[in-house]
Amino acid sequence: MAIKTYKNYIDGKWVVSSSGETFDNINPANKKEIIGRFQKSNADDLNKAVKSAVKAQEGWRNLPAPKRGEILFRVGELLTKYKESLAEDMTREMGKVLNETRGDVQEAIDLTYYTAGEGRRMLGETVPSELNNKFCMTVRMPVGVVAAITPWNFPIAIPSWKLIPALVCGNTVVFKPASDTPLSAYRFVKIFEEAGLPPGVLNFVTGSGSEVGEPLIEHHSIKLVSFTGSTDTGAQVAHKCAWNMKQYSLEMGGKNAIIVMDDADLDPAVEGVVWGAFGTTGQRCTACSRVIVHKKVIKKFISRLLKRTKTLRLGDGLKNTTDVGPLINEEQRQKVLGYCKVGVEEGAKLLLGGNIYNKGKCRSGFFFEPTLFAEVSPKMRIAQEEIFGPVLSILECKSLERAVEIVNDSRFGLSSAIYTRDVNRAFKAIEKLDTGITYINSSTIGAEVQLPFGGTKGTGNGHREAGTTALEIFTEWKSVFVDYSGGLQKAQIED
Ligand code: UN1
């Protein structure tokens, strides 16, 4: 079959890059399969995209918000209509199993329906004035042109967290997706086009971080950068934006942990840990990469966990016999392998896995064995650094207080969980765990869109995506004072 070449979307037109070059998008479950060719764009393309977003700004912000919301509702309908084929394309380019790519699209549908309704809410406040005959209120205004820079692990869900609220709030957008998953991003953009989004309101440019991402962040017309990705890149985004007085919202790494107390129901705890650690092949920022188990139950827990983890079947995510797909690319696989070596060197006990998986058809993909390390101590690198792969560290604790200390001894603060049947312990954990998300008797993954998503410390910069909190990122407040006294009234001044 001929390999299709996909274009950029600028000012409502599908156009090739002025570089004249493309890059290949490959299937991580079978690296010989080229899924498509995408534009290797450069600063010139990017400038055109920003220019088009600037041009479209006035018209889009003047369209009443409920009308903007209506277009986005159509996006939700089209995502629903194409859900299955979007999921299939996503599995082919990203590797995670079909059930999870369906979930990825579903998360975008949920987010879209939830957030499109903001077109008829976008609540401000009315508050009393200190003077008679004066009315005070707040209204939300668009920020301007937004840059959306997104990762490959949730190729449609995470872009939806940015594009949908940005657009409903009246901003225009330049969208640069990760180079490992441009097809899902392309299909998402096609849906906006089909839904009737006016030209220039959403622009799509594929290419590398250095050739597209950097000039995008630095472009003087970009008012806000919404970025999800690694903490190192996020820090660079922050520096650049701070220097140019731009706003930025960052969603970065995690080193999420599940606590299993001695009173926990162990079977659901094992299921929750396996789902959190090996779902999406461990490539979620919410993935469970540490489990902290009470001394009294650790032996039993480990034996059940080991048995359960051994049942996981690796393979092509398109097959319904597969539980765990490949990693995204060779670079990521080498990184994960490197961490497994570090774990052994540091003295952790390798219970399972620890290596590249090359059996049968998996030989042609970037597969890695589900890995369990026991006897991990809190300061080891495998207990501190984000691995972004199917590697779980098991740590021991003697009390809830100690378990909480271990969870919080991290530069990240995204998601945490505790398995316990004791309501007092559950509430203590909610109070003490320093993360943006906490689950009781559930895994660290699977946040729902109507709640804020994000984390403390090195995970973010204080913002939260999704929920109504997304509006805090994508709008500016305006405070309005209406004086209907017919004279001059002075606030704060005594007559
Ligand atoms: C991510 O890992 O980057 O909570 C996003 C979850 C998903 C989103 C994860 N709803 O696991």
Short mmCIF file of C-alpha atoms and ligand atoms in Angstrom, two decimals:
data_model
loop_
_atom_site.label_atom_id
_atom_site.label_comp_id
_atom_site.label_asym_id
_atom_site.label_seq_id
_atom_site.Cartn_x
_atom_site.Cartn_y
_atom_site.Cartn_z
CA MET A 1 0.00 0.00 0.00
CA ALA A 2 1.28 3.46 -0.89
CA ILE A 3 2.32 5.51 2.10
CA LYS A 4 0.20 8.60 2.55
CA THR A 5 1.72 12.02 3.13
CA TYR A 6 -0.12 14.29 5.54
CA LYS A 7 -0.03 18.08 5.51
CA ASN A 8 -0.06 20.97 7.93
CA TYR A 9 -3.30 22.89 8.47
CA ILE A 10 -2.85 26.64 8.26
CA ASP A 11 -5.54 29.26 7.72
CA GLY A 12 -8.08 26.57 6.87
CA LYS A 13 -5.92 25.00 4.15
CA TRP A 14 -3.90 21.79 4.06
CA VAL A 15 -0.40 22.80 3.03
CA VAL A 16 3.09 21.30 2.72
CA SER A 17 6.06 22.63 4.63
CA SER A 18 8.38 25.10 2.93
CA SER A 19 11.21 22.71 3.91
CA GLY A 20 9.97 20.28 1.25
CA GLU A 21 10.79 17.49 3.72
CA THR A 22 8.78 14.94 5.65
CA PHE A 23 9.38 12.50 8.50
CA ASP A 24 8.09 8.96 8.95
CA ASN A 25 5.56 7.93 11.57
CA ILE A 26 6.16 4.29 12.46
CA ASN A 27 4.28 1.59 14.31
CA PRO A 28 6.09 0.86 17.60
CA ALA A 29 4.72 -2.71 17.57
CA ASN A 30 6.28 -3.25 14.14
CA LYS A 31 8.92 -0.73 13.25
CA LYS A 32 8.93 -1.78 9.58
CA GLU A 33 5.43 -0.42 9.17
CA ILE A 34 5.38 3.23 8.15
CA ILE A 35 2.00 4.67 9.04
CA GLY A 36 2.39 7.92 7.22
CA ARG A 37 4.70 10.78 6.29
CA PHE A 38 4.30 14.11 8.01
CA GLN A 39 5.59 17.58 7.30
CA LYS A 40 9.01 18.34 8.71
CA SER A 41 8.07 21.93 9.35
CA ASN A 42 10.29 24.87 10.20
CA ALA A 43 10.06 28.39 11.58
CA ASP A 44 8.71 29.68 8.29
CA ASP A 45 5.67 27.37 8.44
CA LEU A 46 5.26 28.18 12.07
CA ASN A 47 5.24 31.91 11.42
CA LYS A 48 2.50 31.44 8.85
CA ALA A 49 0.47 29.40 11.34
CA VAL A 50 0.80 32.05 14.04
CA LYS A 51 -0.06 34.78 11.56
CA SER A 52 -3.21 32.95 10.59
CA ALA A 53 -4.18 32.47 14.26
CA VAL A 54 -3.65 36.19 14.87
CA LYS A 55 -5.81 37.07 11.87
CA ALA A 56 -8.61 34.78 13.05
CA GLN A 57 -8.56 36.07 16.63
CA GLU A 58 -10.93 39.01 16.26
CA GLY A 59 -13.66 37.10 14.44
CA TRP A 60 -13.49 34.12 16.77
CA ARG A 61 -13.61 36.09 20.00
CA ASN A 62 -16.54 38.08 18.64
CA LEU A 63 -18.53 34.93 17.94
CA PRO A 64 -20.80 34.53 20.98
CA ALA A 65 -19.43 31.86 23.32
CA PRO A 66 -22.58 29.67 23.03
CA LYS A 67 -22.01 29.56 19.25
CA ARG A 68 -18.39 28.57 19.80
CA GLY A 69 -19.67 25.87 22.12
CA GLU A 70 -22.06 24.58 19.44
CA ILE A 71 -19.20 23.99 17.02
CA LEU A 72 -17.37 22.12 19.76
CA PHE A 73 -20.41 19.97 20.49
CA ARG A 74 -20.20 18.89 16.86
CA VAL A 75 -16.56 17.99 17.50
CA GLY A 76 -17.81 15.76 20.34
CA GLU A 77 -20.32 14.12 18.01
CA LEU A 78 -17.70 13.46 15.36
CA LEU A 79 -15.26 12.04 17.90
CA THR A 80 -18.05 9.68 18.94
CA LYS A 81 -18.80 8.77 15.33
CA TYR A 82 -15.17 8.00 14.49
CA LYS A 83 -14.20 6.58 17.87
CA GLU A 84 -13.33 3.10 16.67
CA SER A 85 -11.20 4.11 13.71
CA LEU A 86 -9.49 6.83 15.73
CA ALA A 87 -8.64 4.21 18.35
CA GLU A 88 -7.25 1.85 15.71
CA ASP A 89 -5.05 4.52 14.16
CA MET A 90 -3.88 5.52 17.61
CA THR A 91 -2.92 1.97 18.55
CA ARG A 92 -1.00 1.65 15.28
CA GLU A 93 1.05 4.76 15.85
CA MET A 94 1.37 4.69 19.61
CA GLY A 95 1.16 1.05 20.66
CA LYS A 96 -1.21 1.03 23.62
CA VAL A 97 -3.94 -1.60 23.46
CA LEU A 98 -7.23 -0.89 21.71
CA ASN A 99 -9.26 -0.74 24.89
CA GLU A 100 -6.99 2.01 26.11
CA THR A 101 -6.97 3.96 22.86
CA ARG A 102 -10.76 3.77 22.91
CA GLY A 103 -10.51 5.19 26.42
CA ASP A 104 -8.23 7.95 25.15
CA VAL A 105 -10.82 9.00 22.55
CA GLN A 106 -13.59 8.64 25.14
CA GLU A 107 -11.73 10.99 27.47
CA ALA A 108 -11.65 13.56 24.66
CA ILE A 109 -15.39 13.06 24.05
CA ASP A 110 -16.15 13.52 27.75
CA LEU A 111 -13.95 16.57 27.96
CA THR A 112 -15.48 18.07 24.83
CA TYR A 113 -19.09 17.66 25.93
CA TYR A 114 -18.28 18.90 29.42
CA THR A 115 -16.27 21.91 28.32
CA ALA A 116 -18.34 22.94 25.28
CA GLY A 117 -21.09 23.65 27.82
CA GLU A 118 -18.88 26.43 29.18
CA GLY A 119 -20.00 28.36 26.11
CA ARG A 120 -23.23 28.90 28.05
CA ARG A 121 -21.66 29.27 31.50
CA MET A 122 -18.15 30.68 31.71
CA LEU A 123 -19.16 31.98 35.08
CA GLY A 124 -17.97 35.24 36.49
CA GLU A 125 -19.00 36.83 39.77
CA THR A 126 -21.19 39.67 40.84
CA VAL A 127 -20.21 41.17 44.16
CA PRO A 128 -21.48 44.10 46.21
CA SER A 129 -19.90 47.51 45.84
CA GLU A 130 -18.81 49.64 48.79
CA LEU A 131 -20.79 52.48 47.21
CA ASN A 132 -24.47 52.91 46.40
CA ASN A 133 -25.52 53.05 42.76
CA LYS A 134 -22.58 51.01 41.66
CA PHE A 135 -22.45 47.51 40.28
CA CYS A 136 -19.42 45.17 40.34
CA MET A 137 -18.81 42.04 38.31
CA THR A 138 -16.11 39.95 36.72
CA VAL A 139 -16.09 38.65 33.17
CA ARG A 140 -13.73 36.27 31.41
CA MET A 141 -11.85 37.31 28.31
CA PRO A 142 -9.78 35.26 25.90
CA VAL A 143 -6.02 35.42 26.35
CA GLY A 144 -5.24 35.59 22.61
CA VAL A 145 -3.23 33.16 20.53
CA VAL A 146 -2.39 29.97 22.38
CA ALA A 147 0.36 27.45 21.65
CA ALA A 148 -0.64 23.86 22.46
CA ILE A 149 2.30 21.48 22.70
CA THR A 150 1.29 17.91 23.43
CA PRO A 151 2.88 14.53 24.19
CA TRP A 152 2.47 11.13 22.52
CA ASN A 153 1.08 9.07 25.40
CA PHE A 154 -2.47 10.46 25.16
CA PRO A 155 -2.52 11.59 21.53
CA ILE A 156 -6.13 12.84 21.47
CA ALA A 157 -7.16 13.16 25.12
CA ILE A 158 -4.40 15.57 26.10
CA PRO A 159 -4.79 17.78 23.01
CA SER A 160 -8.51 17.93 23.87
CA TRP A 161 -7.66 19.25 27.35
CA LYS A 162 -5.98 22.18 25.67
CA LEU A 163 -7.79 22.82 22.40
CA ILE A 164 -11.38 22.59 23.61
CA PRO A 165 -11.15 24.99 26.57
CA ALA A 166 -8.84 27.32 24.64
CA LEU A 167 -11.37 27.53 21.80
CA VAL A 168 -14.55 27.80 23.85
CA CYS A 169 -12.96 30.70 25.70
CA GLY A 170 -12.38 32.54 22.42
CA ASN A 171 -8.67 31.96 21.88
CA THR A 172 -7.16 30.85 18.60
CA VAL A 173 -4.59 28.08 18.61
CA VAL A 174 -1.41 26.80 17.03
CA PHE A 175 -1.16 23.10 17.78
CA LYS A 176 2.13 21.22 17.66
CA PRO A 177 1.72 17.53 18.46
CA ALA A 178 4.44 15.08 19.44
CA SER A 179 6.32 13.68 16.46
CA ASP A 180 5.59 10.09 17.53
CA THR A 181 1.82 10.53 17.20
CA PRO A 182 1.01 13.04 14.46
CA LEU A 183 -1.70 10.88 12.86
CA SER A 184 -4.08 11.03 15.83
CA ALA A 185 -3.47 14.77 16.03
CA TYR A 186 -4.12 15.14 12.29
CA ARG A 187 -7.39 13.22 12.59
CA PHE A 188 -8.44 15.35 15.54
CA VAL A 189 -7.80 18.52 13.52
CA LYS A 190 -9.75 17.08 10.57
CA ILE A 191 -12.71 16.71 12.93
CA PHE A 192 -12.56 20.39 13.87
CA GLU A 193 -12.55 21.22 10.18
CA GLU A 194 -15.56 18.95 9.56
CA ALA A 195 -17.35 20.46 12.56
CA GLY A 196 -17.16 23.86 10.86
CA LEU A 197 -14.45 25.66 12.81
CA PRO A 198 -13.64 28.85 10.84
CA PRO A 199 -10.27 29.02 9.01
CA GLY A 200 -7.29 30.10 11.09
CA VAL A 201 -8.91 29.42 14.46
CA LEU A 202 -6.98 26.18 14.84
CA ASN A 203 -3.68 25.66 13.05
CA PHE A 204 -1.67 22.46 13.00
CA VAL A 205 2.05 22.22 12.38
CA THR A 206 4.05 19.01 12.67
CA GLY A 207 7.80 18.80 13.24
CA SER A 208 10.47 18.68 15.88
CA GLY A 209 10.69 20.53 19.16
CA SER A 210 13.73 22.47 18.05
CA GLU A 211 12.42 23.48 14.62
CA VAL A 212 8.76 24.07 15.45
CA GLY A 213 8.28 23.97 19.23
CA GLU A 214 10.97 26.49 20.11
CA PRO A 215 10.07 29.17 17.56
CA LEU A 216 6.44 28.67 18.56
CA ILE A 217 7.14 29.34 22.22
CA GLU A 218 9.31 32.31 21.35
CA HIS A 219 6.96 33.89 18.83
CA HIS A 220 5.96 37.37 20.03
CA SER A 221 2.28 36.86 19.10
CA ILE A 222 1.88 33.79 21.30
CA LYS A 223 0.32 34.89 24.57
CA LEU A 224 0.05 31.55 26.37
CA VAL A 225 1.89 28.25 26.09
CA SER A 226 0.07 25.15 27.27
CA PHE A 227 2.58 22.33 27.47
CA THR A 228 2.47 18.69 28.56
CA GLY A 229 5.68 16.70 28.51
CA SER A 230 8.91 16.08 30.38
CA THR A 231 10.01 18.16 33.33
CA ASP A 232 13.25 19.12 31.59
CA THR A 233 11.47 20.46 28.52
CA GLY A 234 8.85 22.08 30.74
CA ALA A 235 11.57 23.95 32.60
CA GLN A 236 12.90 25.28 29.29
CA VAL A 237 9.40 26.36 28.29
CA ALA A 238 9.09 28.17 31.62
CA HIS A 239 12.40 29.99 31.15
CA LYS A 240 11.56 31.13 27.65
CA CYS A 241 8.05 32.23 28.57
CA ALA A 242 9.16 34.05 31.70
CA TRP A 243 11.77 35.95 29.73
CA ASN A 244 9.16 37.05 27.17
CA MET A 245 6.40 37.75 29.73
CA LYS A 246 4.13 35.05 28.36
CA GLN A 247 1.76 32.94 30.37
CA TYR A 248 2.45 29.24 30.58
CA SER A 249 0.78 26.22 31.99
CA LEU A 250 2.88 23.11 32.45
CA GLU A 251 1.90 19.50 33.05
CA MET A 252 4.99 17.40 33.63
CA GLY A 253 6.35 14.31 35.33
CA GLY A 254 5.15 12.02 38.08
CA LYS A 255 6.52 9.38 40.41
CA ASN A 256 3.19 8.16 41.59
CA ALA A 257 2.76 5.74 44.44
CA ILE A 258 0.18 3.39 45.88
CA ILE A 259 0.19 2.62 49.60
CA VAL A 260 -1.09 -0.81 50.59
CA MET A 261 -1.92 -0.95 54.29
CA ASP A 262 -2.08 -4.11 56.41
CA ASP A 263 -5.89 -3.94 56.52
CA ALA A 264 -6.25 -3.61 52.72
CA ASP A 265 -8.24 -5.99 50.62
CA LEU A 266 -5.23 -7.44 48.81
CA ASP A 267 -6.80 -8.74 45.60
CA PRO A 268 -8.20 -5.40 44.42
CA ALA A 269 -4.94 -3.80 45.58
CA VAL A 270 -2.94 -6.13 43.34
CA GLU A 271 -5.28 -5.40 40.43
CA GLY A 272 -4.97 -1.65 41.02
CA VAL A 273 -1.19 -1.80 41.16
CA VAL A 274 -0.93 -3.93 38.00
CA TRP A 275 -3.29 -1.62 36.11
CA GLY A 276 -1.44 1.49 37.30
CA ALA A 277 2.04 0.12 36.67
CA PHE A 278 1.60 -1.76 33.40
CA GLY A 279 -1.43 -0.14 31.75
CA THR A 280 -0.24 2.00 28.80
CA THR A 281 3.04 0.09 29.31
CA GLY A 282 3.73 2.41 32.23
CA GLN A 283 3.76 5.42 29.92
CA ARG A 284 1.32 7.63 31.77
CA CYS A 285 2.35 10.59 33.85
CA THR A 286 -0.09 9.13 36.36
CA ALA A 287 1.45 5.62 36.19
CA CYS A 288 2.08 3.83 39.46
CA SER A 289 5.83 3.39 39.66
CA ARG A 290 6.12 2.82 43.42
CA VAL A 291 4.07 0.61 45.70
CA ILE A 292 4.62 1.03 49.42
CA VAL A 293 3.41 -2.01 51.29
CA HIS A 294 2.92 -2.54 54.99
CA LYS A 295 5.46 -4.96 56.47
CA LYS A 296 2.74 -7.24 57.81
CA VAL A 297 1.34 -8.04 54.36
CA ILE A 298 4.29 -7.49 52.05
CA LYS A 299 5.16 -11.16 51.58
CA LYS A 300 1.63 -12.12 50.67
CA PHE A 301 1.23 -9.04 48.49
CA ILE A 302 4.43 -9.67 46.53
CA SER A 303 3.59 -13.29 45.86
CA ARG A 304 0.16 -12.34 44.48
CA LEU A 305 1.58 -9.42 42.52
CA LEU A 306 4.26 -11.57 40.97
CA LYS A 307 1.78 -14.24 39.97
CA ARG A 308 -0.57 -11.67 38.43
CA THR A 309 2.15 -9.78 36.58
CA LYS A 310 3.38 -13.01 35.00
CA THR A 311 -0.01 -13.44 33.33
CA LEU A 312 0.36 -10.23 31.30
CA ARG A 313 0.63 -10.90 27.57
CA LEU A 314 2.80 -8.65 25.46
CA GLY A 315 2.00 -7.99 21.83
CA ASP A 316 0.41 -5.80 19.20
CA GLY A 317 -2.23 -3.63 20.85
CA LEU A 318 -4.62 -4.28 17.96
CA LYS A 319 -5.01 -7.91 19.06
CA ASN A 320 -7.53 -8.57 21.78
CA THR A 321 -5.20 -11.11 23.36
CA THR A 322 -2.71 -8.38 24.23
CA ASP A 323 -2.51 -6.82 27.69
CA VAL A 324 0.64 -4.75 27.29
CA GLY A 325 1.79 -3.04 24.10
CA PRO A 326 5.26 -1.78 23.15
CA LEU A 327 7.10 1.29 24.34
CA ILE A 328 6.90 4.27 22.04
CA ASN A 329 10.38 4.13 20.49
CA GLU A 330 13.89 2.75 20.83
CA GLU A 331 15.17 5.76 22.74
CA GLN A 332 12.52 5.24 25.39
CA ARG A 333 13.27 1.53 25.52
CA GLN A 334 16.96 2.21 26.10
CA LYS A 335 16.07 4.64 28.85
CA VAL A 336 13.92 2.02 30.59
CA LEU A 337 16.64 -0.60 30.17
CA GLY A 338 19.16 1.83 31.63
CA TYR A 339 16.97 2.31 34.71
CA CYS A 340 16.70 -1.47 35.18
CA LYS A 341 20.50 -1.68 35.20
CA VAL A 342 20.64 1.17 37.69
CA GLY A 343 18.14 -0.66 39.92
CA VAL A 344 20.30 -3.77 40.00
CA GLU A 345 23.46 -1.75 40.62
CA GLU A 346 21.79 0.10 43.47
CA GLY A 347 21.01 -3.22 45.15
CA ALA A 348 17.28 -3.59 44.54
CA LYS A 349 16.09 -7.13 44.06
CA LEU A 350 14.93 -7.83 40.50
CA LEU A 351 11.92 -10.10 40.85
CA LEU A 352 10.69 -10.12 37.27
CA GLY A 353 11.59 -8.75 33.84
CA GLY A 354 14.26 -6.09 33.56
CA ASN A 355 14.94 -6.61 29.90
CA ILE A 356 13.97 -5.95 26.32
CA TYR A 357 11.36 -8.44 25.10
CA ASN A 358 12.21 -9.97 21.75
CA LYS A 359 10.15 -13.10 21.45
CA GLY A 360 8.21 -14.03 18.30
CA LYS A 361 6.58 -11.13 16.49
CA CYS A 362 7.55 -8.79 19.31
CA ARG A 363 11.04 -8.84 17.83
CA SER A 364 10.02 -6.17 15.35
CA GLY A 365 8.69 -3.77 17.99
CA PHE A 366 9.91 -1.82 21.02
CA PHE A 367 8.71 -4.27 23.66
CA PHE A 368 9.93 -4.42 27.23
CA GLU A 369 9.23 -6.99 29.93
CA PRO A 370 6.95 -5.97 32.79
CA THR A 371 9.45 -5.45 35.59
CA LEU A 372 9.22 -5.75 39.37
CA PHE A 373 11.89 -4.59 41.78
CA ALA A 374 11.60 -5.48 45.48
CA GLU A 375 13.67 -4.27 48.45
CA VAL A 376 13.78 -0.80 46.96
CA SER A 377 14.75 1.96 49.36
CA PRO A 378 13.24 5.44 49.06
CA LYS A 379 16.42 7.20 47.96
CA MET A 380 17.32 4.85 45.11
CA ARG A 381 17.13 6.42 41.67
CA ILE A 382 14.47 3.93 40.58
CA ALA A 383 12.35 5.19 43.48
CA GLN A 384 12.97 8.85 42.68
CA GLU A 385 13.16 9.38 38.92
CA GLU A 386 10.42 9.09 36.37
CA ILE A 387 11.05 6.01 34.22
CA PHE A 388 7.96 6.11 31.95
CA GLY A 389 7.95 2.39 31.33
CA PRO A 390 6.68 -0.90 32.81
CA VAL A 391 8.89 -0.84 35.89
CA LEU A 392 7.49 -1.01 39.41
CA SER A 393 9.47 -0.48 42.62
CA ILE A 394 8.21 -2.19 45.77
CA LEU A 395 9.05 -0.51 49.07
CA GLU A 396 8.24 -1.56 52.62
CA CYS A 397 6.77 0.54 55.43
CA LYS A 398 5.86 -0.01 59.06
CA SER A 399 3.15 2.63 59.45
CA LEU A 400 0.90 4.99 57.54
CA GLU A 401 3.03 7.94 58.69
CA ARG A 402 6.15 6.40 57.19
CA ALA A 403 4.34 5.44 53.98
CA VAL A 404 3.17 9.04 53.53
CA GLU A 405 6.70 10.29 54.15
CA ILE A 406 8.00 7.99 51.42
CA VAL A 407 5.31 9.07 48.95
CA ASN A 408 6.03 12.72 49.64
CA ASP A 409 9.80 12.27 49.37
CA SER A 410 9.67 13.04 45.66
CA ARG A 411 10.26 16.01 43.42
CA PHE A 412 6.90 15.24 41.77
CA GLY A 413 3.35 15.38 43.10
CA LEU A 414 0.83 14.18 40.55
CA SER A 415 -1.14 11.16 41.73
CA SER A 416 -1.22 8.92 44.81
CA ALA A 417 -3.42 6.15 46.15
CA ILE A 418 -4.04 4.14 49.27
CA TYR A 419 -5.65 0.77 49.77
CA THR A 420 -7.16 0.52 53.25
CA ARG A 421 -10.50 -0.42 54.77
CA ASP A 422 -10.02 2.02 57.64
CA VAL A 423 -11.82 5.30 56.99
CA ASN A 424 -9.60 7.17 59.46
CA ARG A 425 -6.48 6.13 57.59
CA ALA A 426 -8.10 7.01 54.27
CA PHE A 427 -8.88 10.56 55.41
CA LYS A 428 -5.46 10.97 57.01
CA ALA A 429 -3.93 10.02 53.66
CA ILE A 430 -6.11 12.52 51.80
CA GLU A 431 -4.91 15.20 54.20
CA LYS A 432 -1.22 14.35 54.16
CA LEU A 433 -0.36 13.13 50.66
CA ASP A 434 1.22 15.99 48.75
CA THR A 435 -0.20 15.29 45.29
CA GLY A 436 -2.77 16.92 43.02
CA ILE A 437 -4.81 13.71 42.80
CA THR A 438 -5.44 11.06 45.49
CA TYR A 439 -7.38 7.83 45.11
CA ILE A 440 -8.80 5.69 47.90
CA ASN A 441 -8.99 1.99 47.04
CA SER A 442 -8.23 2.61 43.39
CA SER A 443 -5.16 2.93 41.20
CA THR A 444 -3.20 6.12 40.44
CA ILE A 445 -4.57 6.31 36.91
CA GLY A 446 -7.96 7.07 35.43
CA ALA A 447 -8.77 10.66 36.38
CA GLU A 448 -12.14 11.92 35.12
CA VAL A 449 -12.45 15.13 33.11
CA GLN A 450 -14.91 17.00 35.30
CA LEU A 451 -12.26 17.32 38.01
CA PRO A 452 -9.06 19.33 37.92
CA PHE A 453 -6.04 17.43 36.59
CA GLY A 454 -2.50 18.31 37.63
CA GLY A 455 0.00 18.09 40.40
CA THR A 456 2.16 19.77 42.99
CA LYS A 457 5.93 20.39 43.11
CA GLY A 458 7.84 19.45 39.91
CA THR A 459 4.70 18.14 38.24
CA GLY A 460 3.29 21.50 37.31
CA ASN A 461 3.36 25.22 37.87
CA GLY A 462 0.20 25.61 39.88
CA HIS A 463 -2.32 25.25 37.09
CA ARG A 464 -4.90 22.50 36.65
CA GLU A 465 -6.30 21.27 33.36
CA ALA A 466 -9.82 19.89 32.73
CA GLY A 467 -12.77 20.61 35.04
CA THR A 468 -13.81 24.22 35.34
CA THR A 469 -10.24 24.98 36.41
CA ALA A 470 -9.19 24.88 32.74
CA LEU A 471 -10.88 28.26 32.38
CA GLU A 472 -8.35 29.75 34.77
CA ILE A 473 -5.64 28.96 32.25
CA PHE A 474 -7.42 30.01 29.10
CA THR A 475 -9.06 33.27 30.17
CA GLU A 476 -8.06 36.58 31.64
CA TRP A 477 -10.24 38.12 34.30
CA LYS A 478 -11.71 41.54 33.79
CA SER A 479 -13.17 43.34 36.80
CA VAL A 480 -15.97 45.67 35.80
CA PHE A 481 -17.36 48.60 37.84
CA VAL A 482 -20.57 50.25 36.62
CA ASP A 483 -21.39 53.54 38.29
CA TYR A 484 -25.02 54.57 37.75
CA SER A 485 -25.10 57.41 40.30
CA GLY A 486 -24.94 60.12 37.68
CA GLY A 487 -22.12 61.79 39.61
CA LEU A 488 -18.54 61.17 40.65
CA GLN A 489 -18.22 58.57 43.39
CA LYS A 490 -14.81 57.83 44.83
CA ALA A 491 -13.91 54.44 46.23
CA GLN A 492 -11.66 54.43 49.30
CA ILE A 493 -11.94 58.19 49.76
CA GLU A 494 -13.70 59.68 52.78
CA ASP A 495 -15.72 62.85 52.02
C1 UN1 B 1 -1.20 11.24 31.40
O1 UN1 B 1 -0.77 10.28 32.01
O2 UN1 B 1 -0.43 11.96 30.77
O3 UN1 B 1 -5.69 9.91 34.78
C2 UN1 B 1 -2.64 11.56 31.37
C3 UN1 B 1 -5.29 9.26 33.81
C4 UN1 B 1 -5.77 9.67 32.44
C5 UN1 B 1 -4.94 10.78 31.91
C6 UN1 B 1 -3.46 10.52 32.00
N1 UN1 B 1 -7.14 10.08 32.52
O4 UN1 B 1 -4.54 8.31 33.93
#
